[in-house]
Amino acid sequence: MNISFAGKDLKKYANDDRSAVRKLGARRAELFKQRLDDLRAAETLEDVRHLPGHYHEMRENRKGQWACDLDQPYRLIFEPHENPIPANEHAQYIWLEIKGVEIVEIVNYHKEG
């Protein structure tokens, strides 16, 4: 799967292990790299759906974004490259048709309010 990054810091952490560990901590940096490796190895988003990391669609004000677990409570947030996002007649996203994602942020979104 094709991966892009919304910000230069996220791209730097993806390509520079020392920067990632310094900014994210060892465990979060390790999980960040693992999730990126899983996404890169996937042909479509469906391929990661049942891998460790609990990949899931977000709702409400984050509809159109996906998340996967890093170290609790942090999540890796990403959006499909496809615009519009492929959906069926019931407005359910079609994971099998998503072939690229943009990494948006690493966040504890449960603190948002």
mmCIF file of C-alpha atoms in Angstrom:
data_model
loop_
_atom_site.group_PDB
_atom_site.id
_atom_site.type_symbol
_atom_site.label_atom_id
_atom_site.label_comp_id
_atom_site.label_asym_id
_atom_site.label_seq_id
_atom_site.Cartn_x
_atom_site.Cartn_y
_atom_site.Cartn_z
ATOM 1 C CA MET A 1 0.000 0.000 0.000
ATOM 2 C CA ASN A 2 1.182 3.515 -0.742
ATOM 3 C CA ILE A 3 1.790 5.649 2.376
ATOM 4 C CA SER A 4 2.190 9.401 2.632
ATOM 5 C CA PHE A 5 2.540 11.674 5.641
ATOM 6 C CA ALA A 6 0.528 14.763 6.562
ATOM 7 C CA GLY A 7 3.476 16.348 8.342
ATOM 8 C CA LYS A 8 7.242 16.409 8.040
ATOM 9 C CA ASP A 9 7.715 15.249 11.651
ATOM 10 C CA LEU A 10 5.743 12.026 11.070
ATOM 11 C CA LYS A 11 7.762 11.344 7.929
ATOM 12 C CA LYS A 12 10.970 11.976 9.862
ATOM 13 C CA TYR A 13 9.949 9.546 12.632
ATOM 14 C CA ALA A 14 9.143 6.935 9.979
ATOM 15 C CA ASN A 15 12.618 7.254 8.437
ATOM 16 C CA ASP A 16 14.819 8.069 11.435
ATOM 17 C CA ASP A 17 14.722 5.604 14.317
ATOM 18 C CA ARG A 18 16.677 7.844 16.683
ATOM 19 C CA SER A 19 14.287 10.776 16.153
ATOM 20 C CA ALA A 20 11.294 8.482 16.595
ATOM 21 C CA VAL A 21 12.581 7.052 19.886
ATOM 22 C CA ARG A 22 13.578 10.504 21.169
ATOM 23 C CA LYS A 23 10.157 12.017 20.409
ATOM 24 C CA LEU A 24 7.795 9.044 20.854
ATOM 25 C CA GLY A 25 9.622 6.828 23.332
ATOM 26 C CA ALA A 26 10.993 3.377 22.561
ATOM 27 C CA ARG A 27 7.750 1.378 22.725
ATOM 28 C CA ARG A 28 5.583 3.836 20.768
ATOM 29 C CA ALA A 29 8.314 4.251 18.127
ATOM 30 C CA GLU A 30 8.579 0.461 17.773
ATOM 31 C CA LEU A 31 4.804 0.084 17.355
ATOM 32 C CA PHE A 32 4.675 3.031 14.924
ATOM 33 C CA LYS A 33 7.277 1.303 12.731
ATOM 34 C CA GLN A 34 5.414 -2.024 12.962
ATOM 35 C CA ARG A 35 2.093 -0.463 11.909
ATOM 36 C CA LEU A 36 3.816 1.312 8.992
ATOM 37 C CA ASP A 37 5.438 -1.974 7.932
ATOM 38 C CA ASP A 38 2.037 -3.706 8.091
ATOM 39 C CA LEU A 39 0.432 -0.971 5.981
ATOM 40 C CA ARG A 40 3.275 -0.975 3.428
ATOM 41 C CA ALA A 41 3.073 -4.765 3.060
ATOM 42 C CA ALA A 42 -0.700 -4.666 2.525
ATOM 43 C CA GLU A 43 -2.227 -4.461 -0.928
ATOM 44 C CA THR A 44 -5.421 -2.902 0.434
ATOM 45 C CA LEU A 45 -6.659 -1.715 3.811
ATOM 46 C CA GLU A 46 -8.605 -4.980 4.114
ATOM 47 C CA ASP A 47 -5.263 -6.820 4.450
ATOM 48 C CA VAL A 48 -4.554 -5.188 7.837
ATOM 49 C CA ARG A 49 -8.078 -5.346 9.199
ATOM 50 C CA HIS A 50 -7.449 -8.387 11.404
ATOM 51 C CA LEU A 51 -3.776 -7.852 12.220
ATOM 52 C CA PRO A 52 -2.658 -6.845 15.722
ATOM 53 C CA GLY A 53 -3.302 -3.164 16.294
ATOM 54 C CA HIS A 54 -7.109 -3.109 16.129
ATOM 55 C CA TYR A 55 -7.486 -1.221 12.836
ATOM 56 C CA HIS A 56 -10.864 0.486 12.875
ATOM 57 C CA GLU A 57 -12.959 3.196 11.267
ATOM 58 C CA MET A 58 -13.579 6.297 13.299
ATOM 59 C CA ARG A 59 -16.948 7.949 13.766
ATOM 60 C CA GLU A 60 -18.625 11.289 14.381
ATOM 61 C CA ASN A 61 -16.199 14.223 13.969
ATOM 62 C CA ARG A 62 -13.475 11.819 12.774
ATOM 63 C CA LYS A 63 -15.574 9.976 10.175
ATOM 64 C CA GLY A 64 -13.419 9.241 7.150
ATOM 65 C CA GLN A 65 -10.393 8.505 9.296
ATOM 66 C CA TRP A 66 -9.056 5.189 10.569
ATOM 67 C CA ALA A 67 -7.057 4.396 13.693
ATOM 68 C CA CYS A 68 -4.894 1.606 15.010
ATOM 69 C CA ASP A 69 -3.437 1.081 18.453
ATOM 70 C CA LEU A 70 0.056 2.055 19.455
ATOM 71 C CA ASP A 71 0.823 2.039 23.178
ATOM 72 C CA GLN A 72 -2.291 2.776 25.211
ATOM 73 C CA PRO A 73 -3.910 5.257 24.992
ATOM 74 C CA TYR A 74 -2.162 6.455 21.808
ATOM 75 C CA ARG A 75 -3.423 5.730 18.304
ATOM 76 C CA LEU A 76 -2.037 6.142 14.813
ATOM 77 C CA ILE A 77 -4.583 8.089 12.726
ATOM 78 C CA PHE A 78 -4.729 7.851 8.942
ATOM 79 C CA GLU A 79 -6.997 8.690 6.000
ATOM 80 C CA PRO A 80 -7.429 6.955 2.644
ATOM 81 C CA HIS A 81 -5.887 8.551 -0.437
ATOM 82 C CA GLU A 82 -9.077 7.750 -2.348
ATOM 83 C CA ASN A 83 -11.415 10.710 -2.693
ATOM 84 C CA PRO A 84 -14.243 10.047 -2.343
ATOM 85 C CA ILE A 85 -13.642 7.093 -0.043
ATOM 86 C CA PRO A 86 -15.115 3.969 -1.710
ATOM 87 C CA ALA A 87 -18.443 3.064 -0.109
ATOM 88 C CA ASN A 88 -21.308 0.705 -0.836
ATOM 89 C CA GLU A 89 -25.004 1.572 -1.203
ATOM 90 C CA HIS A 90 -25.350 1.481 2.612
ATOM 91 C CA ALA A 91 -22.602 4.121 3.027
ATOM 92 C CA GLN A 92 -20.221 1.521 4.498
ATOM 93 C CA TYR A 93 -16.604 2.035 3.511
ATOM 94 C CA ILE A 94 -15.106 -0.665 1.272
ATOM 95 C CA TRP A 95 -11.745 -1.482 2.845
ATOM 96 C CA LEU A 96 -10.848 -3.714 -0.127
ATOM 97 C CA GLU A 97 -10.801 -0.696 -2.464
ATOM 98 C CA ILE A 98 -8.517 1.489 -0.323
ATOM 99 C CA LYS A 99 -4.987 1.173 -1.695
ATOM 100 C CA GLY A 100 -3.193 4.103 -0.078
ATOM 101 C CA VAL A 101 -3.278 6.090 3.145
ATOM 102 C CA GLU A 102 -1.946 9.330 4.543
ATOM 103 C CA ILE A 103 -0.637 9.190 8.107
ATOM 104 C CA VAL A 104 -2.289 12.139 9.854
ATOM 105 C CA GLU A 105 -1.203 12.030 13.497
ATOM 106 C CA ILE A 106 -0.316 10.097 16.608
ATOM 107 C CA VAL A 107 -2.739 11.092 19.321
ATOM 108 C CA ASN A 108 -4.676 10.155 22.425
ATOM 109 C CA TYR A 109 -8.052 11.154 20.944
ATOM 110 C CA HIS A 110 -9.937 10.026 24.049
ATOM 111 C CA LYS A 111 -8.644 13.189 25.756
ATOM 112 C CA GLU A 112 -10.375 15.356 23.145
ATOM 113 C CA GLY A 113 -13.545 16.874 24.333
#
